[in-house]
GROMACS .gro file of C-alpha atoms in nm:
model
  415
    1MET     CA    1  -0.229  -5.324   1.850
    2LEU     CA    2  -0.061  -4.981   1.852
    3ARG     CA    3   0.197  -5.095   1.599
    4GLU     CA    4  -0.071  -5.232   1.367
    5ARG     CA    5  -0.264  -4.907   1.392
    6ASN     CA    6   0.052  -4.706   1.323
    7PHE     CA    7   0.128  -4.913   1.015
    8ARG     CA    8  -0.225  -4.878   0.876
    9VAL     CA    9  -0.219  -4.502   0.926
   10PHE     CA   10   0.127  -4.471   0.775
   11ILE     CA   11   0.065  -4.682   0.465
   12LEU     CA   12  -0.260  -4.501   0.387
   13GLY     CA   13  -0.089  -4.163   0.388
   14TYR     CA   14   0.218  -4.284   0.203
   15SER     CA   15   0.013  -4.452  -0.072
   16THR     CA   16  -0.160  -4.124  -0.152
   17SER     CA   17   0.165  -3.931  -0.177
   18ALA     CA   18   0.320  -4.210  -0.388
   19VAL     CA   19   0.039  -4.175  -0.643
   20GLY     CA   20   0.095  -3.799  -0.649
   21THR     CA   21   0.470  -3.838  -0.696
   22SER     CA   22   0.425  -4.080  -0.988
   23MET     CA   23   0.173  -3.841  -1.145
   24ALA     CA   24   0.407  -3.543  -1.107
   25THR     CA   25   0.678  -3.683  -1.335
   26VAL     CA   26   0.434  -3.721  -1.623
   27VAL     CA   27   0.240  -3.399  -1.564
   28LEU     CA   28   0.547  -3.177  -1.526
   29ALA     CA   29   0.678  -3.290  -1.864
   30PHE     CA   30   0.342  -3.207  -2.027
   31ALA     CA   31   0.329  -2.872  -1.848
   32VAL     CA   32   0.676  -2.766  -1.964
   33LEU     CA   33   0.619  -2.869  -2.325
   34GLU     CA   34   0.265  -2.729  -2.343
   35ASP     CA   35   0.390  -2.395  -2.215
   36GLY     CA   36   0.638  -2.369  -2.501
   37GLY     CA   37   0.942  -2.514  -2.331
   38SER     CA   38   1.212  -2.683  -2.539
   39LEU     CA   39   1.353  -3.031  -2.495
   40THR     CA   40   1.657  -2.869  -2.335
   41ASP     CA   41   1.429  -2.694  -2.085
   42LEU     CA   42   1.263  -3.026  -2.008
   43SER     CA   43   1.601  -3.196  -1.953
   44LEU     CA   44   1.706  -2.920  -1.714
   45VAL     CA   45   1.382  -2.947  -1.518
   46MET     CA   46   1.417  -3.325  -1.484
   47ALA     CA   47   1.781  -3.290  -1.378
   48ALA     CA   48   1.685  -3.025  -1.122
   49ARG     CA   49   1.510  -3.295  -0.919
   50ILE     CA   50   1.783  -3.560  -0.943
   51VAL     CA   51   2.087  -3.344  -0.865
   52PRO     CA   52   1.974  -3.236  -0.513
   53MET     CA   53   1.881  -3.597  -0.439
   54VAL     CA   54   2.234  -3.710  -0.520
   55LEU     CA   55   2.397  -3.423  -0.329
   56PHE     CA   56   2.189  -3.441  -0.010
   57LEU     CA   57   2.098  -3.810   0.032
   58ILE     CA   58   2.388  -3.884   0.265
   59GLY     CA   59   2.316  -3.572   0.472
   60GLY     CA   60   1.955  -3.688   0.490
   61GLY     CA   61   2.078  -4.019   0.630
   62VAL     CA   62   2.265  -3.841   0.910
   63LEU     CA   63   1.954  -3.639   0.995
   64GLY     CA   64   1.743  -3.955   1.001
   65ASP     CA   65   1.971  -4.111   1.265
   66ARG     CA   66   2.023  -3.796   1.476
   67LEU     CA   67   1.661  -3.674   1.483
   68PRO     CA   68   1.325  -3.852   1.522
   69ARG     CA   69   1.255  -3.999   1.179
   70ARG     CA   70   0.887  -3.914   1.191
   71THR     CA   71   0.976  -3.547   1.240
   72VAL     CA   72   1.228  -3.548   0.955
   73MET     CA   73   0.971  -3.706   0.720
   74LEU     CA   74   0.702  -3.462   0.831
   75TYR     CA   75   0.909  -3.153   0.749
   76SER     CA   76   1.028  -3.314   0.424
   77ASP     CA   77   0.670  -3.377   0.313
   78CYS     CA   78   0.578  -3.017   0.399
   79LEU     CA   79   0.870  -2.896   0.185
   80ARG     CA   80   0.769  -3.120  -0.105
   81ALA     CA   81   0.406  -3.009  -0.083
   82LEU     CA   82   0.504  -2.640  -0.081
   83ALA     CA   83   0.747  -2.689  -0.371
   84GLN     CA   84   0.488  -2.871  -0.580
   85GLY     CA   85   0.228  -2.610  -0.494
   86GLY     CA   86   0.471  -2.340  -0.601
   87VAL     CA   87   0.527  -2.512  -0.935
   88ALA     CA   88   0.151  -2.533  -0.989
   89THR     CA   89   0.115  -2.163  -0.903
   90LEU     CA   90   0.382  -2.064  -1.156
   91PHE     CA   91   0.198  -2.239  -1.438
   92ILE     CA   92  -0.142  -2.105  -1.329
   93VAL     CA   93  -0.016  -1.745  -1.321
   94GLY     CA   94   0.152  -1.762  -1.662
   95THR     CA   95   0.468  -1.879  -1.832
   96PRO     CA   96   0.710  -1.953  -1.548
   97PRO     CA   97   1.069  -1.825  -1.557
   98LEU     CA   98   1.300  -2.121  -1.602
   99TRP     CA   99   1.513  -2.025  -1.302
  100ALA     CA  100   1.211  -2.021  -1.071
  101LEU     CA  101   1.089  -2.355  -1.202
  102LEU     CA  102   1.433  -2.510  -1.153
  103ALA     CA  103   1.455  -2.371  -0.799
  104LEU     CA  104   1.117  -2.513  -0.694
  105VAL     CA  105   1.176  -2.851  -0.855
  106GLY     CA  106   1.517  -2.857  -0.684
  107LEU     CA  107   1.351  -2.793  -0.347
  108GLY     CA  108   1.125  -3.090  -0.412
  109GLY     CA  109   1.430  -3.303  -0.487
  110LEU     CA  110   1.592  -3.182  -0.163
  111GLY     CA  111   1.279  -3.281   0.029
  112GLU     CA  112   1.290  -3.626  -0.127
  113ALA     CA  113   1.660  -3.667  -0.045
  114VAL     CA  114   1.592  -3.594   0.323
  115PHE     CA  115   1.270  -3.798   0.332
  116ARG     CA  116   1.399  -4.125   0.182
  117PRO     CA  117   1.660  -4.238   0.442
  118SER     CA  118   1.422  -4.171   0.733
  119PHE     CA  119   1.143  -4.351   0.547
  120ASP     CA  120   1.365  -4.657   0.500
  121GLY     CA  121   1.458  -4.657   0.868
  122LEU     CA  122   1.110  -4.602   1.013
  123MET     CA  123   0.955  -4.939   0.925
  124PRO     CA  124   1.111  -5.140   1.215
  125SER     CA  125   0.936  -4.895   1.453
  126LEU     CA  126   0.597  -4.958   1.290
  127VAL     CA  127   0.578  -5.339   1.282
  128SER     CA  128   0.717  -5.630   1.480
  129ALA     CA  129   1.036  -5.800   1.363
  130GLY     CA  130   0.844  -6.110   1.253
  131ARG     CA  131   0.618  -5.907   1.023
  132LEU     CA  132   0.885  -5.681   0.879
  133GLN     CA  133   0.912  -5.857   0.544
  134GLU     CA  134   0.535  -5.867   0.496
  135ALA     CA  135   0.518  -5.495   0.572
  136ASN     CA  136   0.791  -5.415   0.322
  137ALA     CA  137   0.621  -5.635   0.061
  138LEU     CA  138   0.291  -5.455   0.118
  139LEU     CA  139   0.465  -5.118   0.096
  140GLY     CA  140   0.631  -5.224  -0.229
  141LEU     CA  141   0.294  -5.340  -0.360
  142CYS     CA  142   0.148  -4.996  -0.289
  143GLN     CA  143   0.442  -4.831  -0.464
  144SER     CA  144   0.408  -5.057  -0.768
  145THR     CA  145   0.035  -4.987  -0.788
  146ALA     CA  146   0.106  -4.615  -0.767
  147ASN     CA  147   0.366  -4.642  -1.043
  148VAL     CA  148   0.105  -4.801  -1.270
  149GLY     CA  149  -0.201  -4.602  -1.168
  150GLY     CA  150  -0.038  -4.261  -1.116
  151PRO     CA  151   0.077  -4.199  -1.476
  152ALA     CA  152  -0.249  -4.339  -1.613
  153LEU     CA  153  -0.452  -4.111  -1.385
  154ALA     CA  154  -0.230  -3.818  -1.478
  155GLY     CA  155  -0.291  -3.880  -1.848
  156VAL     CA  156  -0.668  -3.886  -1.798
  157LEU     CA  157  -0.669  -3.569  -1.584
  158VAL     CA  158  -0.447  -3.382  -1.829
  159ALA     CA  159  -0.684  -3.477  -2.112
  160LEU     CA  160  -0.992  -3.364  -1.913
  161THR     CA  161  -0.843  -3.046  -1.760
  162ASN     CA  162  -0.489  -2.910  -1.805
  163PRO     CA  163  -0.145  -2.976  -1.653
  164SER     CA  164  -0.171  -2.684  -1.409
  165VAL     CA  165  -0.480  -2.831  -1.242
  166VAL     CA  166  -0.315  -3.172  -1.212
  167LEU     CA  167  -0.005  -3.012  -1.057
  168VAL     CA  168  -0.233  -2.871  -0.786
  169VAL     CA  169  -0.369  -3.222  -0.726
  170ASP     CA  170  -0.008  -3.347  -0.699
  171GLY     CA  171   0.068  -3.090  -0.431
  172LEU     CA  172  -0.245  -3.180  -0.235
  173SER     CA  173  -0.155  -3.551  -0.248
  174TYR     CA  174   0.110  -3.490   0.021
  175LEU     CA  175  -0.150  -3.374   0.273
  176PRO     CA  176  -0.270  -3.726   0.373
  177SER     CA  177   0.092  -3.825   0.429
  178ILE     CA  178   0.149  -3.518   0.647
  179VAL     CA  179  -0.165  -3.592   0.848
  180SER     CA  180  -0.069  -3.960   0.892
  181LEU     CA  181   0.275  -3.861   1.022
  182LEU     CA  182   0.119  -3.610   1.262
  183ILE     CA  183  -0.107  -3.872   1.422
  184LEU     CA  184   0.151  -4.153   1.443
  185ARG     CA  185   0.226  -4.254   1.800
  186LEU     CA  186   0.587  -4.364   1.832
  187PRO     CA  187   0.820  -4.389   2.135
  188ASP     CA  188   1.015  -4.073   2.215
  189THR     CA  189   1.366  -4.161   2.098
  190ARG     CA  190   1.524  -3.818   2.095
  191PRO     CA  191   1.900  -3.876   2.136
  192GLN     CA  192   2.138  -3.669   2.346
  193PHE     CA  193   2.388  -3.539   2.091
  194LYS     CA  194   2.754  -3.548   2.186
  195SER     CA  195   2.909  -3.641   1.853
  196SER     CA  196   2.956  -3.419   1.551
  197VAL     CA  197   2.774  -3.466   1.222
  198LEU     CA  198   3.107  -3.551   1.060
  199HIS     CA  199   3.170  -3.824   1.318
  200ASP     CA  200   2.825  -3.971   1.255
  201LEU     CA  201   2.892  -3.966   0.884
  202ARG     CA  202   3.223  -4.147   0.924
  203SER     CA  203   3.078  -4.407   1.161
  204GLY     CA  204   2.790  -4.467   0.918
  205TRP     CA  205   3.036  -4.526   0.636
  206ARG     CA  206   3.247  -4.765   0.847
  207LEU     CA  207   2.933  -4.956   0.941
  208PHE     CA  208   2.823  -4.975   0.578
  209TRP     CA  209   3.167  -5.102   0.476
  210SER     CA  210   3.175  -5.360   0.758
  211TYR     CA  211   2.908  -5.568   0.581
  212PRO     CA  212   3.062  -5.725   0.266
  213TRP     CA  213   2.723  -5.843   0.141
  214LEU     CA  214   2.585  -5.487   0.174
  215TRP     CA  215   2.847  -5.300  -0.025
  216THR     CA  216   2.882  -5.581  -0.279
  217VAL     CA  217   2.514  -5.580  -0.372
  218THR     CA  218   2.504  -5.199  -0.359
  219LEU     CA  219   2.794  -5.183  -0.605
  220GLN     CA  220   2.626  -5.434  -0.835
  221PHE     CA  221   2.299  -5.239  -0.826
  222THR     CA  222   2.484  -4.912  -0.895
  223LEU     CA  223   2.648  -5.059  -1.205
  224PHE     CA  224   2.313  -5.210  -1.309
  225ASN     CA  225   2.166  -4.859  -1.320
  226LEU     CA  226   2.461  -4.735  -1.524
  227VAL     CA  227   2.498  -5.019  -1.774
  228VAL     CA  228   2.153  -5.178  -1.800
  229TRP     CA  229   1.866  -4.964  -1.675
  230ALA     CA  230   1.967  -4.616  -1.795
  231PRO     CA  231   2.029  -4.737  -2.155
  232TYR     CA  232   1.698  -4.925  -2.145
  233LEU     CA  233   1.509  -4.610  -2.042
  234VAL     CA  234   1.680  -4.395  -2.307
  235LEU     CA  235   1.683  -4.640  -2.597
  236GLY     CA  236   1.352  -4.817  -2.533
  237PRO     CA  237   1.129  -4.536  -2.665
  238PRO     CA  238   1.317  -4.485  -2.995
  239THR     CA  239   1.325  -4.862  -3.047
  240ALA     CA  240   0.950  -4.874  -2.993
  241ASP     CA  241   0.910  -4.584  -3.235
  242ARG     CA  242   1.117  -4.748  -3.507
  243ASN     CA  243   1.008  -5.109  -3.475
  244TYR     CA  244   0.671  -5.126  -3.297
  245GLY     CA  245   0.462  -4.828  -3.403
  246GLY     CA  246   0.543  -4.560  -3.149
  247ALA     CA  247   0.445  -4.441  -2.803
  248GLY     CA  248   0.153  -4.681  -2.765
  249ALA     CA  249   0.385  -4.980  -2.783
  250TRP     CA  250   0.625  -4.831  -2.528
  251GLY     CA  251   0.332  -4.752  -2.301
  252ALA     CA  252   0.222  -5.116  -2.317
  253ILE     CA  253   0.574  -5.235  -2.228
  254VAL     CA  254   0.597  -4.999  -1.930
  255ALA     CA  255   0.246  -5.090  -1.812
  256LEU     CA  256   0.323  -5.462  -1.818
  257TYR     CA  257   0.644  -5.400  -1.624
  258GLY     CA  258   0.432  -5.225  -1.363
  259ALA     CA  259   0.180  -5.510  -1.366
  260GLY     CA  260   0.468  -5.752  -1.306
  261SER     CA  261   0.575  -5.543  -1.006
  262ILE     CA  262   0.229  -5.579  -0.859
  263VAL     CA  263   0.239  -5.957  -0.913
  264GLY     CA  264   0.582  -5.970  -0.747
  265GLY     CA  265   0.454  -5.779  -0.445
  266LEU     CA  266   0.161  -6.018  -0.407
  267PHE     CA  267   0.391  -6.318  -0.444
  268LEU     CA  268   0.620  -6.193  -0.168
  269LEU     CA  269   0.343  -6.158   0.091
  270GLY     CA  270   0.375  -6.430   0.356
  271ARG     CA  271   0.704  -6.568   0.219
  272ARG     CA  272   1.028  -6.555   0.419
  273PRO     CA  273   1.318  -6.716   0.233
  274GLN     CA  274   1.605  -6.816   0.459
  275ARG     CA  275   1.870  -6.694   0.212
  276PRO     CA  276   1.716  -6.369   0.087
  277LEU     CA  277   2.011  -6.241  -0.115
  278VAL     CA  278   2.036  -6.567  -0.308
  279VAL     CA  279   1.671  -6.521  -0.402
  280THR     CA  280   1.716  -6.155  -0.501
  281THR     CA  281   2.017  -6.239  -0.716
  282LEU     CA  282   1.844  -6.528  -0.890
  283VAL     CA  283   1.526  -6.333  -0.971
  284THR     CA  284   1.714  -6.029  -1.100
  285PHE     CA  285   1.857  -6.228  -1.387
  286ALA     CA  286   1.514  -6.140  -1.529
  287TRP     CA  287   1.611  -5.771  -1.537
  288ALA     CA  288   1.803  -5.850  -1.855
  289ALA     CA  289   1.493  -5.983  -2.035
  290PRO     CA  290   1.341  -5.657  -2.171
  291SER     CA  291   1.676  -5.528  -2.299
  292ALA     CA  292   1.745  -5.866  -2.461
  293ALA     CA  293   1.408  -5.867  -2.638
  294LEU     CA  294   1.462  -5.513  -2.768
  295ALA     CA  295   1.820  -5.585  -2.876
  296LEU     CA  296   1.701  -5.888  -3.076
  297GLN     CA  297   1.416  -5.681  -3.225
  298ALA     CA  298   1.176  -5.952  -3.114
  299PRO     CA  299   0.803  -5.918  -3.188
  300LEU     CA  300   0.618  -5.670  -2.969
  301ALA     CA  301   0.432  -5.948  -2.788
  302VAL     CA  302   0.767  -6.101  -2.683
  303VAL     CA  303   0.900  -5.766  -2.561
  304CYS     CA  304   0.582  -5.712  -2.357
  305LEU     CA  305   0.605  -6.059  -2.207
  306ALA     CA  306   0.972  -6.000  -2.119
  307ALA     CA  307   0.873  -5.692  -1.918
  308ILE     CA  308   0.652  -5.895  -1.682
  309PRO     CA  309   0.924  -6.109  -1.512
  310ALA     CA  310   1.147  -5.801  -1.493
  311GLY     CA  311   0.870  -5.622  -1.302
  312ILE     CA  312   0.823  -5.924  -1.074
  313ALA     CA  313   1.197  -5.923  -1.003
  314ASN     CA  314   1.182  -5.553  -0.916
  315SER     CA  315   0.929  -5.606  -0.634
  316VAL     CA  316   1.095  -5.920  -0.501
  317PHE     CA  317   1.437  -5.754  -0.496
  318ASN     CA  318   1.317  -5.433  -0.330
  319GLY     CA  319   1.112  -5.611  -0.064
  320LEU     CA  320   1.378  -5.865   0.037
  321TRP     CA  321   1.669  -5.620   0.008
  322LEU     CA  322   1.512  -5.359   0.234
  323THR     CA  323   1.402  -5.623   0.487
  324THR     CA  324   1.752  -5.773   0.495
  325ILE     CA  325   1.909  -5.437   0.571
  326GLN     CA  326   1.652  -5.363   0.842
  327GLN     CA  327   1.712  -5.705   1.002
  328HIS     CA  328   2.093  -5.691   1.006
  329VAL     CA  329   2.185  -5.324   1.049
  330PRO     CA  330   2.147  -5.166   1.396
  331SER     CA  331   1.833  -4.955   1.403
  332GLU     CA  332   2.016  -4.640   1.517
  333ALA     CA  333   2.225  -4.645   1.197
  334ILE     CA  334   1.975  -4.757   0.932
  335SER     CA  335   1.914  -4.412   0.787
  336ARG     CA  336   2.284  -4.344   0.734
  337VAL     CA  337   2.343  -4.688   0.586
  338MET     CA  338   2.041  -4.657   0.355
  339SER     CA  339   2.162  -4.316   0.241
  340PHE     CA  340   2.484  -4.475   0.112
  341VAL     CA  341   2.281  -4.746  -0.062
  342ALA     CA  342   2.048  -4.490  -0.220
  343PHE     CA  343   2.340  -4.268  -0.318
  344GLY     CA  344   2.482  -4.557  -0.517
  345ALA     CA  345   2.148  -4.612  -0.687
  346TYR     CA  346   2.102  -4.248  -0.792
  347SER     CA  347   2.453  -4.116  -0.842
  348VAL     CA  348   2.547  -4.282  -1.172
  349GLY     CA  349   2.200  -4.293  -1.327
  350PRO     CA  350   2.236  -3.948  -1.490
  351ILE     CA  351   2.572  -4.055  -1.637
  352GLY     CA  352   2.412  -4.361  -1.795
  353LEU     CA  353   2.126  -4.152  -1.929
  354ALA     CA  354   2.370  -3.902  -2.082
  355LEU     CA  355   2.601  -4.162  -2.240
  356ALA     CA  356   2.348  -4.413  -2.374
  357GLY     CA  357   2.238  -4.198  -2.669
  358PRO     CA  358   2.583  -4.096  -2.798
  359ILE     CA  359   2.722  -4.449  -2.762
  360ALA     CA  360   2.421  -4.592  -2.947
  361GLU     CA  361   2.473  -4.338  -3.226
  362ALA     CA  362   2.839  -4.441  -3.252
  363THR     CA  363   2.755  -4.812  -3.253
  364SER     CA  364   2.388  -4.918  -3.252
  365ILE     CA  365   2.094  -4.940  -3.015
  366SER     CA  366   2.109  -5.319  -3.023
  367ALA     CA  367   2.480  -5.318  -2.934
  368VAL     CA  368   2.431  -5.097  -2.627
  369LEU     CA  369   2.132  -5.298  -2.503
  370ALA     CA  370   2.311  -5.629  -2.566
  371ALA     CA  371   2.613  -5.507  -2.366
  372GLY     CA  372   2.377  -5.440  -2.076
  373VAL     CA  373   2.230  -5.790  -2.102
  374ILE     CA  374   2.574  -5.952  -2.098
  375TRP     CA  375   2.677  -5.739  -1.801
  376GLN     CA  376   2.368  -5.829  -1.599
  377LEU     CA  377   2.413  -6.202  -1.654
  378LEU     CA  378   2.784  -6.186  -1.571
  379ALA     CA  379   2.745  -5.959  -1.267
  380ASN     CA  380   2.468  -6.170  -1.113
  381SER     CA  381   2.678  -6.484  -1.161
  382LEU     CA  382   2.968  -6.316  -0.981
  383ILE     CA  383   2.743  -6.200  -0.696
  384LEU     CA  384   2.623  -6.557  -0.642
  385ALA     CA  385   2.987  -6.659  -0.600
  386VAL     CA  386   3.041  -6.420  -0.306
  387PRO     CA  387   3.030  -6.621   0.021
  388ALA     CA  388   2.890  -6.328   0.222
  389VAL     CA  389   2.592  -6.312  -0.016
  390ARG     CA  390   2.530  -6.686  -0.035
  391GLY     CA  391   2.565  -6.740   0.338
  392LEU     CA  392   2.350  -6.454   0.468
  393ARG     CA  393   2.038  -6.582   0.642
  394SER     CA  394   1.714  -6.408   0.730
  395ARG     CA  395   1.688  -6.286   1.088
  396THR     CA  396   1.415  -6.152   1.313
  397ALA     CA  397   1.630  -5.894   1.494
  398PRO     CA  398   1.921  -5.670   1.395
  399GLU     CA  399   2.255  -5.847   1.394
  400MET     CA  400   2.500  -5.710   1.648
  401SER     CA  401   2.823  -5.899   1.605
  402GLY     CA  402   3.161  -5.857   1.442
  403PRO     CA  403   3.290  -5.520   1.322
  404ALA     CA  404   2.939  -5.386   1.278
  405ALA     CA  405   2.872  -5.418   1.650
  406GLY     CA  406   3.185  -5.220   1.728
  407GLU     CA  407   3.084  -4.940   1.496
  408ALA     CA  408   2.734  -4.932   1.637
  409ALA     CA  409   2.867  -4.929   1.993
  410GLU     CA  410   3.107  -4.648   1.908
  411ALA     CA  411   2.836  -4.443   1.739
  412THR     CA  412   2.603  -4.495   2.034
  413SER     CA  413   2.864  -4.414   2.298
  414GLN     CA  414   2.935  -4.080   2.131
  415ARG     CA  415   2.574  -3.962   2.161
   0.00000   0.00000   0.00000
């Protein structure tokens, strides 16, 4: 009963902050441009959030395993709320200095870097092992809904008021999450520290590397962001502008991707495949569909339809992937392990975003998108051939055998 109550409290608070976070990306862009900022200013502001995430994710993972995760998330949310409130204040007072805006957005990115690994590791404390996948699916469903509803709500509020007001709303959206974390009732798991941070970092890396299925899929997902997803995000809007009539068409494509994510989250509820990584690999062949439709300059209706299965694949992958890690990795090391996974996801994204445009100018948009499609199909086929991926089965408790058990035992004995 206590676990169910904890989960309900947690997901209510998190859903509110997720909506605010998805709104902030849209609203901040409008605020910068409306206040006379250049495209270069906008690029710097967007990068100011990503760079701290890349730099501090792994450190956030160490904190999440050394300190109570609820406490780490609570302070991270407070930092993000203050940073977002500071951004709103700058725009309300007048034209903000670029350095101050970059500093505050960077603090928000730091808060997110520290928050994410603890967030990924907290779920096994909130629900029973048998309901872990359902909980992750429901959490993914909330995130997908926020990704669809947040930008839409932001657009409406910007039209009715102004970006500064909506930035205030974004800052306030963290308050329910802070309150939910304050009232959570979790066991006191404060460790007795005897190891150094550097030792914990090394043991986390050895544990991550001890699972071939974990680093193989992480590597594949990292290269997916570089070769497939970053070019799609950069080259999709200009393709929509040239071939489909502009921003409205791109908005429809993005919205249907989000709708597909919601469908995928609903589909995953109550389902527990025995070979989860086989399922994730099979469904993510669909990630190539939107890029393929754009590369072929297919009719808009076809491009929109291609976005739906890609969105479904996104929810199925995220739900099963996170559950698999939580089931097989020792709970005392999940935050560190997830920080390495997240580092792979974020680290090369900016490189892909920076290179997609110049390469497309040197060749063509269709060529870059088609290269991503070919890569995705080839990479997924190779992943299916990896025995560690094909043979991994769903579990109801963390696996403690083989080299991973040794690493976990060593990490625990040093505390």
